[in-house]
PDB file of C-alpha atoms in Angstrom:
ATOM      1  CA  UNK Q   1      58.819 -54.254 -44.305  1.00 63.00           C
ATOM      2  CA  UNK Q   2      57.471 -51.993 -46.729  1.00 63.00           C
ATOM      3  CA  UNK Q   3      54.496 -51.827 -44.994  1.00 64.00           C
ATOM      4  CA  UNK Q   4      56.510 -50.127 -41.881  1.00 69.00           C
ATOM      5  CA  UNK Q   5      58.542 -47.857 -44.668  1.00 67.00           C
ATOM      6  CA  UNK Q   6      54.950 -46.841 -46.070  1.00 64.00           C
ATOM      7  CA  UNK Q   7      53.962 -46.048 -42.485  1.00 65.00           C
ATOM      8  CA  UNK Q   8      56.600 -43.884 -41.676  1.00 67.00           C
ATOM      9  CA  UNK Q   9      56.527 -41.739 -44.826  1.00 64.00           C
ATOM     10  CA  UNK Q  10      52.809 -41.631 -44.871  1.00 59.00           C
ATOM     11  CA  UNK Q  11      53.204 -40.907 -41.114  1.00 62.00           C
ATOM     12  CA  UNK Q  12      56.204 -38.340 -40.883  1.00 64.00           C
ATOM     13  CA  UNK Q  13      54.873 -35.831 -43.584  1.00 60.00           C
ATOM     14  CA  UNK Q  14      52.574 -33.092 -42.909  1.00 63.00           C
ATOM     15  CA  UNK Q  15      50.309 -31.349 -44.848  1.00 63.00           C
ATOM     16  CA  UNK Q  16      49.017 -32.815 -48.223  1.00 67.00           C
ATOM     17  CA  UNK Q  17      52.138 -34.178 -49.081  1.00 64.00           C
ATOM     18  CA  UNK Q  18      51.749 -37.259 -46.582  1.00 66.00           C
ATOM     19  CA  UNK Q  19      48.888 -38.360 -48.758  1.00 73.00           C
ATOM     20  CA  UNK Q  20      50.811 -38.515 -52.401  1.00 75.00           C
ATOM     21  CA  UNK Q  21      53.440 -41.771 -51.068  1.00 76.00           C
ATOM     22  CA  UNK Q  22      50.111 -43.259 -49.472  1.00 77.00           C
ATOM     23  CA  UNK Q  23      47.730 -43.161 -52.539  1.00 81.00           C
ATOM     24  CA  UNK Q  24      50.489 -44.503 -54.959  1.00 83.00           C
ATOM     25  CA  UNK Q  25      50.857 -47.243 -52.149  1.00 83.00           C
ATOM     26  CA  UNK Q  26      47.683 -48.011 -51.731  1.00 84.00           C
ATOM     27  CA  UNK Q  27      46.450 -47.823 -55.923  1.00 85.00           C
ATOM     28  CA  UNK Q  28      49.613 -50.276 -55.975  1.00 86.00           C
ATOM     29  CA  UNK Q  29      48.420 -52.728 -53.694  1.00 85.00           C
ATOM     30  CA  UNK Q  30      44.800 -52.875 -54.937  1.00 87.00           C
ATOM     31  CA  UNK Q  31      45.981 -54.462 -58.023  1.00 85.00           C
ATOM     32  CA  UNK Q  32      48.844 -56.845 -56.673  1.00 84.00           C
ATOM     33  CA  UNK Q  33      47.524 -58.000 -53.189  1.00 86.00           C
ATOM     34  CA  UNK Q  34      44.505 -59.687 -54.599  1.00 86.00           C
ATOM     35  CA  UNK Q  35      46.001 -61.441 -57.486  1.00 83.00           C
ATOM     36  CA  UNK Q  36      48.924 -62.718 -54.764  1.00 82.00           C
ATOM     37  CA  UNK Q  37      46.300 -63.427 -52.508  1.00 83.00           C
ATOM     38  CA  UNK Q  38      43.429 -65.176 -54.299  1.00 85.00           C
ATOM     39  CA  UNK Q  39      44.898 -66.428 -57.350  1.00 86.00           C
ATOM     40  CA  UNK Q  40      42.819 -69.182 -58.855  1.00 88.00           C
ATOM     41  CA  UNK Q  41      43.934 -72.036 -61.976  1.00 89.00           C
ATOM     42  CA  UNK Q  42      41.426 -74.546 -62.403  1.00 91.00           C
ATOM     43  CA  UNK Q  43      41.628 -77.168 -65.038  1.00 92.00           C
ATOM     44  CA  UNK Q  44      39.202 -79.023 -66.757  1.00 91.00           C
ATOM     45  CA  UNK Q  45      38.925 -81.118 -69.897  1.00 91.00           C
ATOM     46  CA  UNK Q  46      38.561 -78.033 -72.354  1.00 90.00           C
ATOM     47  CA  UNK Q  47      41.396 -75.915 -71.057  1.00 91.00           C
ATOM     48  CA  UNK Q  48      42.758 -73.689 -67.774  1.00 91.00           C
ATOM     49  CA  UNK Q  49      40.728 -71.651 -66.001  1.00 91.00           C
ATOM     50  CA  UNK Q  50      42.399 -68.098 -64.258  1.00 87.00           C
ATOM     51  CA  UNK Q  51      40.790 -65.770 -61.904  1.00 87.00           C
ATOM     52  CA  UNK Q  52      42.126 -62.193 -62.268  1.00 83.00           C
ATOM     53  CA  UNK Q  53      40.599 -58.059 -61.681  1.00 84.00           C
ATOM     54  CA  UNK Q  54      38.435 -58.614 -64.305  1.00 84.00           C
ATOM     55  CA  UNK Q  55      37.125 -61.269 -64.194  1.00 85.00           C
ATOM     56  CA  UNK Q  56      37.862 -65.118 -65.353  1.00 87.00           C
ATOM     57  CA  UNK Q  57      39.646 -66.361 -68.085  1.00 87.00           C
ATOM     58  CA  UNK Q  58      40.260 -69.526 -70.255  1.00 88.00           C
ATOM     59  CA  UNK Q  59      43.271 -71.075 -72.588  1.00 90.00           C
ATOM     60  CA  UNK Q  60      42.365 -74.477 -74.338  1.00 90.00           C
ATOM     61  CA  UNK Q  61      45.029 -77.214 -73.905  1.00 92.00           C
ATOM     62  CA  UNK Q  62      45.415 -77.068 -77.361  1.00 90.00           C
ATOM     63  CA  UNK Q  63      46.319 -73.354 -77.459  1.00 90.00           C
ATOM     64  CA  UNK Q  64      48.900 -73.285 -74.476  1.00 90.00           C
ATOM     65  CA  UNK Q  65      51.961 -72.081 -75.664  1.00 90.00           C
ATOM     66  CA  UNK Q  66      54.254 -70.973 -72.026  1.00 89.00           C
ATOM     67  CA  UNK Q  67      53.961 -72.640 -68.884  1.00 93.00           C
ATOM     68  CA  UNK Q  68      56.917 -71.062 -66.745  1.00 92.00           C
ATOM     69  CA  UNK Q  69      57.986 -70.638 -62.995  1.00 90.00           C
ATOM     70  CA  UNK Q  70      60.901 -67.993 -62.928  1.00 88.00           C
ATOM     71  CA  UNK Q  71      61.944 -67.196 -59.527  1.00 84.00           C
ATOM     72  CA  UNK Q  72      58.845 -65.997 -57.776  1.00 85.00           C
ATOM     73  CA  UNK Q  73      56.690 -65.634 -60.737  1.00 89.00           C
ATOM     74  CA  UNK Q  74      54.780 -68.221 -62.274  1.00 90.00           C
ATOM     75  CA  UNK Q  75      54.068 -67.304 -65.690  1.00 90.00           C
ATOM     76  CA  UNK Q  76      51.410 -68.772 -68.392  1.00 90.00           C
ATOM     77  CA  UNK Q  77      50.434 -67.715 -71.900  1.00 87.00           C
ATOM     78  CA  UNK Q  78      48.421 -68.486 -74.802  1.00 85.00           C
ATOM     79  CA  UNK Q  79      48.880 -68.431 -78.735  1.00 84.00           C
ATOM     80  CA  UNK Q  80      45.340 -66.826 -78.916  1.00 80.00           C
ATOM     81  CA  UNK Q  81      45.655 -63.067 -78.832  1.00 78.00           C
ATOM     82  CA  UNK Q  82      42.279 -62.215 -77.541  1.00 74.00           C
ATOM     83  CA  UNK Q  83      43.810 -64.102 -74.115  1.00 74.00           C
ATOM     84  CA  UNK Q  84      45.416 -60.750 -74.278  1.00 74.00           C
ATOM     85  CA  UNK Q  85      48.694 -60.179 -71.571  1.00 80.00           C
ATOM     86  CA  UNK Q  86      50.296 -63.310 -70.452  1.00 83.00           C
ATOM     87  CA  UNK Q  87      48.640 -64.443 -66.829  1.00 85.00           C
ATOM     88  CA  UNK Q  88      51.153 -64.031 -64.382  1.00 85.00           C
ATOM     89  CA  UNK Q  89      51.057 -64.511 -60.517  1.00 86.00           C
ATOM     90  CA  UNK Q  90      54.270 -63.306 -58.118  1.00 83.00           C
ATOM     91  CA  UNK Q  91      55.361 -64.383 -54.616  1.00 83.00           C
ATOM     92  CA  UNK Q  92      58.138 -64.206 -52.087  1.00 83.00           C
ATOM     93  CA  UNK Q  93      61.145 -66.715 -52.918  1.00 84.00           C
ATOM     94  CA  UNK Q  94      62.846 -67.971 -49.733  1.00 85.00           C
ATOM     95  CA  UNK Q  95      65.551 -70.143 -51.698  1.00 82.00           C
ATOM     96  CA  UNK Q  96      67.591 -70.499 -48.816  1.00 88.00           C
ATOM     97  CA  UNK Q  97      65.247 -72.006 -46.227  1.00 87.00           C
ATOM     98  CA  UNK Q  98      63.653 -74.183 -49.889  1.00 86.00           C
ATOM     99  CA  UNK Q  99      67.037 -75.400 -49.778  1.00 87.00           C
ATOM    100  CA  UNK Q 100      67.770 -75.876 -45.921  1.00 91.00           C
ATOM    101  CA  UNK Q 101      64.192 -77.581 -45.334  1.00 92.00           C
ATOM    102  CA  UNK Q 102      64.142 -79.519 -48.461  1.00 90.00           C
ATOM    103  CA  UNK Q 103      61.090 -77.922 -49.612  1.00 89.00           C
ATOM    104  CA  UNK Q 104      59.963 -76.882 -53.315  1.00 87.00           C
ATOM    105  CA  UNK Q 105      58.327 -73.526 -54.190  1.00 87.00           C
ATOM    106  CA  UNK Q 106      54.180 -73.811 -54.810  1.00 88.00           C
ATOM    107  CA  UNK Q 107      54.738 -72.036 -57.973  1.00 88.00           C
ATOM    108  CA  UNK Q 108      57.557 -74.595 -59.513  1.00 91.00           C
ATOM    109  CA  UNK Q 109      54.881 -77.450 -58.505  1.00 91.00           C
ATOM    110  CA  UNK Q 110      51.997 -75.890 -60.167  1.00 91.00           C
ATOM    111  CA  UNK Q 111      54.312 -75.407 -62.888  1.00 93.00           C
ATOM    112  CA  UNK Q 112      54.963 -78.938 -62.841  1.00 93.00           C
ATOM    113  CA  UNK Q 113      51.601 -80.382 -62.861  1.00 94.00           C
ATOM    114  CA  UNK Q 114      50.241 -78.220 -65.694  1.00 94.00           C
ATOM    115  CA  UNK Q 115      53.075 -78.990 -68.000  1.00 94.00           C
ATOM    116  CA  UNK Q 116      52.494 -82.831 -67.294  1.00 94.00           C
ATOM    117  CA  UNK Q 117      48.403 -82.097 -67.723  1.00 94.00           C
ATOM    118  CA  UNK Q 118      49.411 -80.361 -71.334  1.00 93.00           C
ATOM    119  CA  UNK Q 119      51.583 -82.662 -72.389  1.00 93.00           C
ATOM    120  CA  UNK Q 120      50.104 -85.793 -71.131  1.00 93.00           C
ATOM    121  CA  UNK Q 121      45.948 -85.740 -72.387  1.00 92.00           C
ATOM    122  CA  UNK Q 122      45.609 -89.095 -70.180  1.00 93.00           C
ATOM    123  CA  UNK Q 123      46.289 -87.023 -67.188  1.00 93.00           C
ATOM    124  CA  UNK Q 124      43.885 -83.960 -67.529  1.00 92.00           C
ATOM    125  CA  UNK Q 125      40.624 -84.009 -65.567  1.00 92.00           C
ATOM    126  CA  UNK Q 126      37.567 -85.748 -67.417  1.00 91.00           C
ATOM    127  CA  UNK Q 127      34.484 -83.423 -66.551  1.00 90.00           C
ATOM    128  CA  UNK Q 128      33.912 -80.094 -67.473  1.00 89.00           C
ATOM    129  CA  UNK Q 129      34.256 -77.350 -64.212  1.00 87.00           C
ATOM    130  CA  UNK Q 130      31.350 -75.938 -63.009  1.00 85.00           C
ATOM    131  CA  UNK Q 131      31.299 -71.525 -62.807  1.00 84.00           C
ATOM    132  CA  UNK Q 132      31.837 -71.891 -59.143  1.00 83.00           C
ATOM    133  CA  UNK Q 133      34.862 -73.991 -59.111  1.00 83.00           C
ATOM    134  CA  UNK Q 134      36.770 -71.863 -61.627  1.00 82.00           C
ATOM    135  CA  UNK Q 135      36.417 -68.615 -59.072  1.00 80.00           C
ATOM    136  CA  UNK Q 136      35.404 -65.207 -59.329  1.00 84.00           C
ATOM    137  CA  UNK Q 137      36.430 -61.801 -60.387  1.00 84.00           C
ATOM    138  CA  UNK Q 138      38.881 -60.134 -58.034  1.00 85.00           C
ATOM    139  CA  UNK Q 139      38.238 -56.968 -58.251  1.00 88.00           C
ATOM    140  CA  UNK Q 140      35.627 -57.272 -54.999  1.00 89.00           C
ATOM    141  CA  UNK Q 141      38.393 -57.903 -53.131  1.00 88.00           C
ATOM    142  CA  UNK Q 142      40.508 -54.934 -54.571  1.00 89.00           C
ATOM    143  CA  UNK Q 143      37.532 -52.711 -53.630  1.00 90.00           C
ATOM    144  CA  UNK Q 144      37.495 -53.681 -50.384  1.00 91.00           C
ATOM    145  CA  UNK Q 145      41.063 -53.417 -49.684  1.00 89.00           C
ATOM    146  CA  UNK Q 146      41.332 -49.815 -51.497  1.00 89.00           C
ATOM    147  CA  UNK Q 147      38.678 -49.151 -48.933  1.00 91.00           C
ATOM    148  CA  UNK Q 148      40.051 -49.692 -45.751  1.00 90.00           C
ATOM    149  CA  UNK Q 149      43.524 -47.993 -47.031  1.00 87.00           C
ATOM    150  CA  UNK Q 150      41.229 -44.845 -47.991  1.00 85.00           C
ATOM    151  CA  UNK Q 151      39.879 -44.942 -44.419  1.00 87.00           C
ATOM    152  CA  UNK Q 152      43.392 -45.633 -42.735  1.00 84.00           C
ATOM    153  CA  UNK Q 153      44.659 -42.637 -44.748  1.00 80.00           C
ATOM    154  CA  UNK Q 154      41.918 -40.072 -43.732  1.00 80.00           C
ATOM    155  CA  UNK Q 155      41.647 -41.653 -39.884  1.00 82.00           C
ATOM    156  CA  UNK Q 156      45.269 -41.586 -38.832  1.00 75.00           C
ATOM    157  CA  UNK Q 157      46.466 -38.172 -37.863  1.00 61.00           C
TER     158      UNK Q 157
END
């Protein structure tokens, strides 16, 4: 849907002007469609591992403070303050068809399983993760995707 309402602004306007709604559009999703579309939590037997823009990052269980699913955002923080922002990830909600089929968001089972990890030692993973299992820096992807908007905006007339 709001990729057909960013179509028809970017594709009504003439002049300049049909650029400006296009680059705000596009800047936007280069730093929300690969978080929603990659997103990465790997656990191992020192802490959580996220994938993000920048690159990866790592809470210790022991300095876990918010593991949270709120609507369509799963939401988790740490007491350290060099984590920095709290590492959030956001997706649709569909409540009624959850509801209808029976079926329980991703986000409220991650949830789920990392507050039973945290407060439960006996169930957290043994073995330490390897650098390839905890994934990789997003911003690649954000490149990419900024790149083929930058070439839809200058090839469609």
């Amino acid at each position: 849907m709001v990729v057909l309402w960013a179509a028809l602004m970017v594709l009504t306007e003439v002049g300049g002007w049909r650029y400006v709604p296009g680059v705000l559009l596009g800047f936007t999703g280069v730093l929300l469609l690969p978080r929603m579309a990659a997103w990465r939590i790997t656990a191992d037997r020192d802490g959580l591992w996220f994938n993000g823009l920048r690159g990866v990052r790592h809470i210790e269980w022991d300095h876990l403070m918010t593991v949270r699913c709120e609507g369509g955002e799963l939401k988790l923080d740490s007491r350290r303050p060099r984590f920095g922002s709290a590492w959030t990830a956001h997706a649709p909600r569909w409540g009624r068809l959850e509801r209808r089929f029976g079926l329980v968001h991703p986000y409220e089972r991650t949830a789920a399983e990392i507050t039973a990890m945290w407060q439960n030692p006996a169930l957290r993973p043994t073995a330490p993760s390897d650098e390839r299992a905890r994934g990789r820096a997003l911003w690649p992807l954000g490149v990419a995707l900024g790149l083929v908007w930058v070439a839809a905006l200058v090839l469609v007339p």
